[in-house]
Short mmCIF file of C-alpha atoms and ligand atoms in Angstrom, two decimals:
data_model
loop_
_atom_site.label_atom_id
_atom_site.label_comp_id
_atom_site.label_asym_id
_atom_site.label_seq_id
_atom_site.Cartn_x
_atom_site.Cartn_y
_atom_site.Cartn_z
CA MET A 356 -38.96 16.05 0.29
CA THR A 357 -37.96 19.15 -1.72
CA ASP A 358 -39.95 21.42 -4.07
CA LYS A 359 -37.85 20.01 -6.89
CA LYS A 360 -39.39 17.59 -9.32
CA ALA A 361 -37.81 15.31 -11.87
CA THR A 362 -39.82 15.01 -15.06
CA LEU A 363 -39.72 11.89 -17.15
CA SER A 364 -41.15 11.85 -20.68
CA VAL A 365 -42.49 8.46 -21.65
CA GLU A 366 -44.08 8.34 -25.11
CA ASP A 367 -46.58 11.25 -25.03
CA LYS A 368 -46.79 11.56 -21.24
CA ASN A 369 -44.76 13.82 -18.91
CA LEU A 370 -44.54 12.37 -15.42
CA ASP A 371 -43.31 14.25 -12.37
CA TYR A 372 -41.41 12.50 -9.61
CA ALA A 373 -40.60 13.99 -6.20
CA VAL A 374 -36.97 14.71 -5.40
CA ILE A 375 -36.04 13.82 -1.82
CA SER A 376 -33.07 15.25 0.10
CA GLY A 377 -31.14 13.45 2.78
CA SER A 378 -29.17 15.37 5.42
CA ILE A 379 -26.09 15.40 3.14
CA GLY A 380 -25.22 13.68 -0.11
CA PRO A 381 -26.97 13.25 -3.44
CA GLN A 382 -30.73 13.74 -3.64
CA VAL A 383 -32.85 10.85 -4.83
CA ILE A 384 -35.72 10.69 -7.31
CA ASP A 385 -38.67 8.87 -5.79
CA ILE A 386 -39.73 6.51 -8.57
CA ARG A 387 -41.87 4.18 -6.46
CA LYS A 388 -44.95 4.93 -8.59
CA LEU A 389 -43.11 4.55 -11.92
CA TYR A 390 -44.28 1.01 -12.67
CA ALA A 391 -47.91 1.74 -11.78
CA GLN A 392 -47.86 4.84 -13.99
CA THR A 393 -45.86 3.58 -16.98
CA GLY A 394 -45.69 -0.21 -16.79
CA MET A 395 -41.89 0.17 -16.92
CA PHE A 396 -39.14 -0.68 -14.48
CA THR A 397 -35.84 1.12 -14.05
CA TYR A 398 -32.75 -0.86 -15.10
CA ASP A 399 -29.68 -0.58 -12.89
CA PRO A 400 -27.69 -3.81 -12.59
CA GLY A 401 -25.11 -3.51 -9.84
CA PHE A 402 -27.18 -0.67 -8.30
CA THR A 403 -24.80 2.09 -9.41
CA SER A 404 -27.57 4.72 -9.32
CA THR A 405 -30.06 3.19 -6.94
CA ALA A 406 -30.63 4.07 -3.28
CA SER A 407 -32.15 0.87 -1.86
CA CYS A 408 -33.22 2.42 1.45
CA ASP A 409 -32.83 5.46 3.68
CA SER A 410 -30.36 5.13 6.54
CA ALA A 411 -28.99 7.36 9.30
CA LEU A 412 -25.94 5.23 10.08
CA THR A 413 -23.12 5.83 7.64
CA TYR A 414 -22.35 8.44 5.01
CA ILE A 415 -19.78 8.11 2.24
CA ASP A 416 -18.67 10.81 -0.20
CA GLY A 417 -16.60 8.81 -2.65
CA ASP A 418 -15.27 11.85 -4.55
CA GLN A 419 -13.98 13.53 -1.40
CA GLY A 420 -12.85 10.33 0.34
CA ILE A 421 -15.19 10.94 3.30
CA LEU A 422 -16.61 8.23 5.57
CA LEU A 423 -18.79 9.21 8.53
CA HIS A 424 -20.46 7.02 11.13
CA ARG A 425 -23.43 8.87 12.64
CA GLY A 426 -21.62 12.04 11.51
CA TYR A 427 -18.22 11.26 13.02
CA PRO A 428 -15.26 11.00 10.56
CA ILE A 429 -13.67 7.55 10.41
CA ASP A 430 -10.12 8.85 11.03
CA GLN A 431 -11.24 10.51 14.29
CA LEU A 432 -13.00 7.36 15.41
CA ALA A 433 -9.99 5.19 14.48
CA GLU A 434 -7.56 7.48 16.31
CA GLN A 435 -9.60 8.39 19.40
CA SER A 436 -12.36 5.86 19.92
CA SER A 437 -12.62 2.13 20.60
CA PHE A 438 -14.42 -0.63 18.76
CA MET A 439 -16.93 -1.04 21.61
CA GLU A 440 -17.69 2.67 21.52
CA VAL A 441 -18.14 2.61 17.72
CA ALA A 442 -20.40 -0.43 18.08
CA TYR A 443 -22.55 1.47 20.60
CA LEU A 444 -22.58 4.52 18.34
CA LEU A 445 -23.69 2.57 15.29
CA LEU A 446 -26.41 0.73 17.20
CA ASN A 447 -27.74 3.66 19.20
CA GLY A 448 -26.98 6.80 17.22
CA GLU A 449 -24.94 8.72 19.84
CA LEU A 450 -21.58 8.32 21.55
CA PRO A 451 -22.07 6.80 25.04
CA ASP A 452 -21.04 8.54 28.26
CA GLY A 453 -18.62 6.65 30.56
CA ASP A 454 -21.25 4.70 32.52
CA THR A 455 -23.22 3.79 29.43
CA LEU A 456 -20.09 2.53 27.69
CA SER A 457 -19.16 0.44 30.76
CA ASP A 458 -22.68 -1.05 30.85
CA PHE A 459 -22.62 -1.80 27.14
CA THR A 460 -19.14 -3.37 27.32
CA ARG A 461 -20.21 -5.46 30.32
CA THR A 462 -23.30 -6.69 28.45
CA ILE A 463 -21.23 -7.68 25.42
CA THR A 464 -18.61 -9.36 27.62
CA ARG A 465 -21.32 -11.42 29.38
CA HIS A 466 -22.52 -12.81 26.04
CA THR A 467 -19.18 -14.01 24.66
CA MET A 468 -19.56 -17.70 25.59
CA LEU A 469 -21.07 -20.16 23.15
CA HIS A 470 -23.50 -22.94 23.96
CA GLU A 471 -21.23 -25.94 24.56
CA GLN A 472 -23.14 -27.92 21.95
CA LEU A 473 -21.76 -25.57 19.29
CA ALA A 474 -18.24 -26.81 19.97
CA THR A 475 -19.28 -30.24 18.68
CA PHE A 476 -20.76 -28.62 15.58
CA TYR A 477 -17.23 -27.58 14.52
CA ARG A 478 -16.12 -31.18 14.48
CA GLY A 479 -18.39 -31.83 11.49
CA PHE A 480 -16.10 -29.70 9.31
CA ARG A 481 -12.97 -30.99 7.63
CA ARG A 482 -9.85 -29.65 9.34
CA ASP A 483 -8.81 -27.95 6.10
CA ALA A 484 -12.18 -26.19 5.63
CA HIS A 485 -11.84 -22.49 4.83
CA PRO A 486 -12.67 -20.60 8.05
CA MET A 487 -15.24 -18.49 6.17
CA ALA A 488 -17.10 -21.72 5.32
CA ILE A 489 -17.07 -22.55 9.04
CA MET A 490 -18.26 -19.02 9.88
CA CYS A 491 -21.23 -19.31 7.49
CA GLY A 492 -22.19 -22.64 9.05
CA VAL A 493 -21.68 -21.83 12.72
CA VAL A 494 -23.31 -18.39 12.63
CA GLY A 495 -26.27 -19.84 10.70
CA ALA A 496 -26.46 -22.61 13.32
CA LEU A 497 -26.82 -20.00 16.09
CA SER A 498 -30.37 -19.48 14.82
CA ALA A 499 -31.14 -22.98 16.12
CA PHE A 500 -29.87 -22.04 19.59
CA TYR A 501 -31.65 -18.75 20.21
CA HIS A 502 -35.35 -19.24 19.72
CA ASP A 503 -36.09 -16.59 22.33
CA SER A 504 -34.58 -13.88 20.13
CA THR A 505 -36.49 -14.69 16.98
CA ASP A 506 -39.49 -12.47 17.67
CA ILE A 507 -38.09 -9.65 15.61
CA SER A 508 -41.09 -7.40 16.24
CA ASP A 509 -39.94 -7.05 19.86
CA PRO A 510 -37.19 -4.39 20.16
CA VAL A 511 -35.84 -5.98 23.35
CA GLN A 512 -35.38 -9.35 21.66
CA ARG A 513 -33.78 -7.62 18.67
CA LYS A 514 -31.35 -5.90 21.00
CA ILE A 515 -30.42 -9.14 22.75
CA ALA A 516 -29.87 -10.88 19.41
CA SER A 517 -27.65 -7.97 18.29
CA HIS A 518 -25.59 -8.11 21.47
CA ARG A 519 -25.24 -11.86 21.18
CA LEU A 520 -24.01 -11.63 17.61
CA ILE A 521 -21.43 -8.92 18.37
CA ALA A 522 -20.26 -10.76 21.50
CA LYS A 523 -20.05 -14.28 20.09
CA MET A 524 -18.38 -13.45 16.81
CA PRO A 525 -14.82 -13.27 18.28
CA THR A 526 -15.37 -16.60 20.06
CA ILE A 527 -16.68 -18.21 16.87
CA ALA A 528 -13.84 -16.74 14.78
CA ALA A 529 -11.13 -17.82 17.24
CA MET A 530 -12.63 -21.33 17.40
CA ALA A 531 -12.63 -21.54 13.58
CA TYR A 532 -8.90 -20.79 13.71
CA LYS A 533 -8.21 -23.22 16.55
CA TYR A 534 -10.09 -25.96 14.73
CA SER A 535 -8.06 -25.47 11.54
CA VAL A 536 -4.71 -25.70 13.37
CA GLY A 537 -5.81 -28.62 15.54
CA GLN A 538 -5.49 -26.81 18.87
CA PRO A 539 -8.04 -26.92 21.72
CA PHE A 540 -10.65 -24.18 21.88
CA VAL A 541 -9.89 -21.35 24.31
CA TYR A 542 -12.80 -19.94 26.31
CA PRO A 543 -13.38 -16.19 26.65
CA ARG A 544 -12.18 -14.32 29.73
CA ASN A 545 -14.28 -11.51 31.20
CA ASP A 546 -11.34 -9.49 32.58
CA LEU A 547 -10.03 -8.71 29.09
CA SER A 548 -11.25 -6.14 26.58
CA TYR A 549 -13.24 -7.29 23.54
CA THR A 550 -10.19 -7.19 21.30
CA ALA A 551 -7.61 -8.50 23.79
CA ASN A 552 -9.97 -11.37 24.57
CA PHE A 553 -10.22 -12.23 20.88
CA LEU A 554 -6.44 -12.22 20.44
CA ARG A 555 -6.02 -14.43 23.49
CA MET A 556 -8.69 -16.90 22.36
CA THR A 557 -6.86 -17.09 19.01
CA PHE A 558 -3.24 -17.34 20.11
CA SER A 559 -3.28 -18.80 23.61
CA VAL A 560 -2.61 -22.53 24.13
CA PRO A 561 -3.03 -24.54 27.35
CA ALA A 562 0.75 -24.86 27.57
CA GLU A 563 1.37 -21.11 27.30
CA ASP A 564 -0.91 -18.16 27.92
CA TYR A 565 -0.93 -15.32 25.39
CA ILE A 566 -0.43 -11.91 26.99
CA PRO A 567 -1.89 -9.39 24.55
CA ASP A 568 0.55 -6.58 23.69
CA PRO A 569 -1.20 -3.17 23.98
CA VAL A 570 0.22 -2.02 20.62
CA ILE A 571 -1.19 -5.09 18.89
CA VAL A 572 -4.51 -4.79 20.73
CA ASP A 573 -4.73 -1.15 19.69
CA ALA A 574 -3.92 -1.98 16.04
CA MET A 575 -6.48 -4.79 15.99
CA ASP A 576 -9.10 -2.53 17.57
CA LYS A 577 -8.42 0.07 14.84
CA ILE A 578 -8.79 -2.58 12.15
CA PHE A 579 -12.16 -3.53 13.67
CA ILE A 580 -13.26 0.13 13.74
CA LEU A 581 -12.23 0.60 10.10
CA HIS A 582 -14.36 -2.38 9.06
CA ALA A 583 -17.37 -1.78 11.32
CA ASP A 584 -19.80 -0.44 8.72
CA HIS A 585 -19.78 0.82 5.17
CA GLU A 586 -23.21 1.95 4.06
CA GLN A 587 -25.14 -0.30 1.62
CA ASN A 588 -22.25 -2.50 0.44
CA ALA A 589 -22.95 -5.96 -1.00
CA SER A 590 -22.95 -7.92 2.28
CA THR A 591 -24.98 -5.30 4.16
CA SER A 592 -27.51 -5.22 1.33
CA THR A 593 -27.60 -9.03 1.54
CA VAL A 594 -28.33 -8.88 5.28
CA ARG A 595 -31.06 -6.30 4.69
CA LEU A 596 -32.62 -8.30 1.85
CA ALA A 597 -32.55 -11.54 3.85
CA GLY A 598 -33.93 -9.70 6.89
CA SER A 599 -36.67 -8.00 4.86
CA SER A 600 -38.56 -11.31 4.67
CA GLY A 601 -38.63 -11.48 8.48
CA ALA A 602 -35.93 -14.18 8.64
CA ASN A 603 -34.06 -15.07 11.84
CA PRO A 604 -31.28 -12.51 12.48
CA PHE A 605 -28.56 -15.14 12.99
CA ALA A 606 -29.44 -16.66 9.61
CA CYS A 607 -29.40 -13.15 8.03
CA ILE A 608 -25.88 -12.51 9.33
CA ALA A 609 -24.78 -15.90 7.96
CA ALA A 610 -26.05 -14.67 4.56
CA GLY A 611 -23.96 -11.51 4.97
CA ILE A 612 -20.88 -13.60 5.77
CA ALA A 613 -21.42 -15.64 2.61
CA CYS A 614 -21.56 -12.48 0.51
CA LEU A 615 -18.54 -10.93 2.21
CA TRP A 616 -16.40 -13.95 1.36
CA GLY A 617 -16.09 -13.09 -2.36
CA PRO A 618 -12.77 -11.62 -3.61
CA ALA A 619 -14.49 -8.50 -4.97
CA HIS A 620 -15.66 -7.72 -1.41
CA GLY A 621 -14.19 -8.88 1.92
CA GLY A 622 -12.18 -11.67 0.34
CA ALA A 623 -9.95 -9.02 -1.23
CA ASN A 624 -7.74 -8.75 1.89
CA GLU A 625 -6.73 -12.39 1.56
CA ALA A 626 -6.35 -12.03 -2.21
CA ALA A 627 -4.27 -8.84 -1.80
CA LEU A 628 -1.73 -10.46 0.49
CA ASN A 629 -1.53 -13.56 -1.71
CA MET A 630 -0.89 -11.24 -4.65
CA LEU A 631 1.86 -9.35 -2.77
CA ARG A 632 3.50 -12.66 -1.86
CA GLU A 633 3.27 -13.81 -5.47
CA ILE A 634 4.91 -10.58 -6.65
CA GLY A 635 7.56 -11.19 -4.00
CA THR A 636 10.11 -8.51 -4.91
CA PRO A 637 9.74 -4.92 -6.15
CA ASP A 638 11.45 -5.69 -9.49
CA ARG A 639 8.46 -7.85 -10.50
CA ILE A 640 5.91 -5.05 -9.97
CA PRO A 641 5.92 -3.77 -13.58
CA GLU A 642 4.96 -7.24 -14.81
CA TYR A 643 1.88 -7.23 -12.54
CA ILE A 644 0.94 -3.65 -13.40
CA ALA A 645 1.04 -4.64 -17.07
CA ARG A 646 -1.17 -7.65 -16.36
CA ALA A 647 -3.70 -5.50 -14.45
CA LYS A 648 -3.92 -3.17 -17.47
CA ASN A 649 -4.26 -5.96 -20.03
CA LYS A 650 -7.92 -6.32 -21.06
CA ASP A 651 -7.33 -9.95 -22.08
CA ASP A 652 -5.98 -10.89 -18.66
CA PRO A 653 -8.60 -11.31 -15.87
CA PHE A 654 -5.95 -10.32 -13.28
CA ARG A 655 -6.79 -7.26 -11.16
CA LEU A 656 -4.63 -5.47 -8.64
CA MET A 657 -6.26 -6.74 -5.47
CA GLY A 658 -6.79 -4.09 -2.79
CA PHE A 659 -7.14 -1.44 -5.50
CA GLY A 660 -10.28 0.30 -6.71
CA HIS A 661 -13.66 0.84 -5.12
CA ARG A 662 -17.21 1.23 -6.36
CA VAL A 663 -17.73 4.39 -4.33
CA TYR A 664 -14.30 5.91 -3.52
CA LYS A 665 -12.95 7.70 -6.57
CA ASN A 666 -10.35 9.86 -4.80
CA PHE A 667 -8.98 7.82 -1.94
CA ASP A 668 -10.28 5.36 0.63
CA PRO A 669 -9.96 7.14 4.02
CA ARG A 670 -9.66 3.75 5.72
CA ALA A 671 -6.58 2.87 3.65
CA LYS A 672 -4.70 5.91 5.01
CA VAL A 673 -5.24 4.86 8.63
CA MET A 674 -4.41 1.29 7.68
CA GLN A 675 -1.09 2.25 6.11
CA LYS A 676 -0.02 4.13 9.25
CA THR A 677 -1.13 1.26 11.48
CA ALA A 678 0.92 -1.16 9.35
CA THR A 679 4.04 0.97 9.96
CA ASP A 680 3.34 1.09 13.74
CA VAL A 681 2.80 -2.66 14.03
CA LEU A 682 5.83 -3.65 11.95
CA ASP A 683 8.02 -1.22 13.91
CA LYS A 684 6.72 -2.47 17.24
CA LEU A 685 7.19 -6.11 16.32
CA GLY A 686 10.53 -5.39 14.68
CA VAL A 687 9.26 -7.22 11.60
CA LYS A 688 11.11 -6.51 8.35
CA ASP A 689 8.54 -7.90 5.97
CA PRO A 690 9.60 -7.55 2.30
CA ILE A 691 5.90 -7.76 1.44
CA PHE A 692 5.40 -4.33 3.03
CA ASP A 693 8.12 -2.90 0.76
CA VAL A 694 6.41 -4.48 -2.24
CA ALA A 695 3.07 -2.97 -1.11
CA ARG A 696 4.50 0.54 -0.70
CA GLU A 697 6.36 0.41 -4.01
CA LEU A 698 3.32 -1.02 -5.83
CA GLU A 699 1.16 1.79 -4.44
CA GLN A 700 3.65 4.43 -5.62
CA ILE A 701 3.96 2.96 -9.12
CA ALA A 702 0.21 2.46 -9.56
CA LEU A 703 -0.63 5.97 -8.32
CA GLN A 704 1.57 7.46 -11.06
CA ASP A 705 0.30 5.22 -13.83
CA ASP A 706 -2.14 6.74 -16.36
CA TYR A 707 -4.40 3.67 -16.35
CA PHE A 708 -4.97 3.86 -12.58
CA ILE A 709 -5.23 7.67 -12.62
CA GLU A 710 -7.83 7.69 -15.41
CA LYS A 711 -9.93 4.95 -13.81
CA LYS A 712 -9.52 6.54 -10.36
CA LEU A 713 -8.15 3.38 -8.80
CA TYR A 714 -6.61 3.86 -5.35
CA PRO A 715 -5.59 1.47 -2.58
CA ASN A 716 -8.63 0.43 -0.58
CA VAL A 717 -9.01 -0.78 3.02
CA ASP A 718 -7.87 -4.27 2.05
CA PHE A 719 -4.52 -3.25 0.58
CA TYR A 720 -2.58 -2.84 3.84
CA SER A 721 -4.74 -4.77 6.30
CA GLY A 722 -3.22 -8.10 5.25
CA VAL A 723 0.31 -6.87 5.95
CA ILE A 724 -0.70 -6.02 9.54
CA LEU A 725 -2.70 -9.19 10.14
CA SER A 726 0.11 -11.32 8.78
CA ALA A 727 2.62 -9.58 11.09
CA ILE A 728 0.31 -10.22 14.07
CA GLY A 729 0.34 -13.92 13.16
CA PHE A 730 -2.94 -14.58 11.35
CA PRO A 731 -2.87 -16.94 8.37
CA THR A 732 -4.29 -15.36 5.18
CA ASP A 733 -7.48 -17.42 5.20
CA MET A 734 -8.43 -15.79 8.54
CA PHE A 735 -8.33 -12.23 7.14
CA THR A 736 -11.89 -12.18 5.82
CA VAL A 737 -13.08 -13.76 9.07
CA LEU A 738 -11.74 -10.71 10.94
CA PHE A 739 -13.57 -8.47 8.48
CA ALA A 740 -16.79 -10.43 9.17
CA LEU A 741 -16.27 -10.14 12.93
CA ALA A 742 -16.04 -6.35 12.71
CA ARG A 743 -18.74 -5.88 10.05
CA THR A 744 -21.22 -7.78 12.23
CA VAL A 745 -21.68 -4.51 14.11
CA GLY A 746 -22.74 -2.73 10.91
CA TRP A 747 -24.89 -5.64 9.79
CA VAL A 748 -26.88 -5.80 13.03
CA ALA A 749 -27.19 -2.01 13.24
CA GLN A 750 -28.49 -1.84 9.65
CA TRP A 751 -30.80 -4.82 10.23
CA ASN A 752 -32.24 -3.14 13.36
CA GLU A 753 -32.72 0.11 11.52
CA MET A 754 -34.60 -1.67 8.76
CA ILE A 755 -36.84 -3.78 11.00
CA SER A 756 -37.79 -0.82 13.20
CA ASP A 757 -38.90 1.20 10.16
CA PRO A 758 -42.73 1.07 10.12
CA ASP A 759 -42.72 1.36 6.30
CA GLN A 760 -40.40 -1.62 5.87
CA ARG A 761 -41.47 -4.06 3.14
CA ILE A 762 -39.92 -7.21 1.72
CA GLY A 763 -37.13 -6.38 -0.76
CA ARG A 764 -38.20 -7.57 -4.19
CA PRO A 765 -36.27 -6.26 -7.21
CA ARG A 766 -37.68 -6.78 -10.71
CA GLN A 767 -35.85 -7.68 -13.92
CA LEU A 768 -35.53 -7.22 -17.65
CA TYR A 769 -36.59 -10.61 -18.96
CA THR A 770 -34.51 -11.86 -21.93
CA GLY A 771 -35.53 -15.54 -22.07
CA PRO A 772 -37.82 -17.25 -24.61
CA ASP A 773 -41.39 -16.09 -25.16
CA VAL A 774 -44.22 -18.45 -24.21
CA ARG A 775 -43.99 -21.80 -26.04
CA ASP A 776 -45.69 -25.18 -25.83
CA TYR A 777 -44.14 -28.07 -23.99
CA VAL A 778 -42.70 -30.71 -26.37
CA PRO A 779 -43.04 -34.32 -25.14
CA LEU A 780 -39.74 -36.19 -24.69
CA ASP A 781 -40.24 -38.52 -27.70
CA LYS A 782 -40.81 -35.51 -30.01
CA ARG A 783 -37.56 -33.61 -29.12
N1 CMC B 748 -7.12 -3.58 -11.14
C1 CMC B 748 -7.17 -3.28 -12.46
N2 CMC B 748 -8.21 -2.69 -13.06
C2 CMC B 748 -9.28 -2.40 -12.30
C3 CMC B 748 -9.31 -2.67 -10.92
C4 CMC B 748 -8.18 -3.27 -10.34
N3 CMC B 748 -8.16 -3.56 -9.03
N4 CMC B 748 -10.49 -2.27 -10.40
C5 CMC B 748 -11.20 -1.76 -11.43
N5 CMC B 748 -10.46 -1.85 -12.57
C6 CMC B 748 -10.86 -1.35 -13.90
C7 CMC B 748 -11.87 -2.30 -14.53
O1 CMC B 748 -11.23 -3.27 -15.36
C8 CMC B 748 -12.72 -1.35 -15.34
O2 CMC B 748 -12.04 -1.04 -16.52
P1 CMC B 748 -12.88 -0.71 -17.88
O3 CMC B 748 -13.64 0.55 -17.59
O4 CMC B 748 -11.81 -0.54 -18.91
O5 CMC B 748 -13.78 -1.89 -18.11
C9 CMC B 748 -12.76 -0.08 -14.49
O6 CMC B 748 -11.56 -0.12 -13.69
C10 CMC B 748 -13.98 0.01 -13.55
O7 CMC B 748 -14.04 -1.19 -12.79
P2 CMC B 748 -15.40 -1.92 -12.40
O8 CMC B 748 -15.13 -3.36 -12.13
O9 CMC B 748 -16.45 -1.59 -13.40
O10 CMC B 748 -15.72 -1.16 -11.06
P3 CMC B 748 -16.69 -1.67 -9.92
O11 CMC B 748 -17.13 -0.47 -9.21
O12 CMC B 748 -17.75 -2.57 -10.48
O13 CMC B 748 -15.76 -2.60 -9.00
C11 CMC B 748 -14.25 -3.29 -7.33
C12 CMC B 748 -15.17 -2.17 -7.81
C13 CMC B 748 -13.79 -2.99 -5.91
C14 CMC B 748 -15.02 -4.63 -7.31
C15 CMC B 748 -13.03 -3.38 -8.29
O14 CMC B 748 -12.30 -2.17 -8.26
C16 CMC B 748 -12.12 -4.56 -7.96
O15 CMC B 748 -12.38 -5.70 -8.43
N6 CMC B 748 -11.04 -4.34 -7.15
C17 CMC B 748 -10.18 -5.41 -6.71
C18 CMC B 748 -10.85 -6.16 -5.57
C19 CMC B 748 -10.84 -5.36 -4.27
O16 CMC B 748 -9.81 -4.82 -3.87
N7 CMC B 748 -12.00 -5.33 -3.58
C20 CMC B 748 -12.13 -4.69 -2.28
C21 CMC B 748 -13.03 -3.51 -2.29
S1 CMC B 748 -12.95 -2.56 -0.77
C22 CMC B 748 -13.51 -3.59 0.50
C23 CMC B 748 -14.84 -4.20 0.29
O17 CMC B 748 -15.73 -3.64 -0.34
O18 CMC B 748 -15.05 -5.29 0.83
#
């Protein structure tokens, strides 16, 4: 709370509303009493000016291109930390010491196996099902398997559910891939790191083991860190809203996965690589830039633009460097990477993109890396979901442990017909 007040004049009344400060970032006007006092709602479709909650997890300054998790800048975490450490940080608020990190990693490792019955659940899907459809189904189905972790008022049960979700997501994701290519499922191995284990479960076959390359493991771990959390984005808000009714956490995460799938959100990494492939060669870039600028053409430059970042996306910088490292290491000469770099240069100098503050986002380069590692495009958003599960469960925990938490229930501006009498069928 500050001494500041915001005054709203409605007809002949002046109403004062408290202005609340966070630790950093824009202040908010507390309008919770507005409806009771005026009979009016605020109108903010797309929530461009609405803080839906308070949160101590992640801070974004979109004008400066800053992203902090619990105060730590994303580039420092990506360069110096590990995904397990970031997961601990997001869940618990502080970086772990060595023993705590080992304990946490051990706990996650011990939860990576799935109930064997779940393996049969996969077989209900068509082989050509999109892996995000499988993710929605399988993660939702976990709620049927873990009744003991559905008492969400118990912090211990919440913690176990969170650990299970973080631990099982790589197994579920790898199995979705294996199912789509018709290969047998590969079980997790406890002697490997979280990320190496995931890569092995994805790429190993009974006839030939996959030995994870440390450069690839490191790149994948960075990609997971870069996707771990991102404040109140659409899928996180979905998880919070679903969770606000007291729903089962596994079902809430399935709701988040469904939201993430869309091309305006997590689905953009798949769409961005498909777009780069469609462009194919640098000489065709101007044609696509012209289409992106044409109001009558629904085409957008995928992997460009962001609701919050209006300067640059700090995750995209790390991603671009990681793409160079991975392609160099693998000796891959992917023409798509040349198209991406050239497209970035051309777009950054174009008045349309400058005026609208459109910059490459996290999804622009991630597809180039994932494709070089060997993932098919339809797996890209699955990897995003795997990493974002950490943010989703941390945000869900934060919300449920807040004693003032209430069900999320937005209101609306009604534009339908006024009251009218029912007309019987024979009179219409
Ligand atoms: N290509 C061409 N024009 C664009 C683009 C783009 N990628 N993004 C925004 N614009 C234009 C848009 O047409 C609009 O123009 P006008 O003011 O003339 O109507 C203006 O820029 C503002 O766009 P908006 O759609 O009102 O902005 P938004 O904040 O609602 O949308 C966005 C943000 C990320 C959905 C959008 O930039 C977009 O669709 N980008 C492509 C998809 C993408 O890369 N998404 C990944 C986002 S980052 C990861 C994640 O969140 O999951």
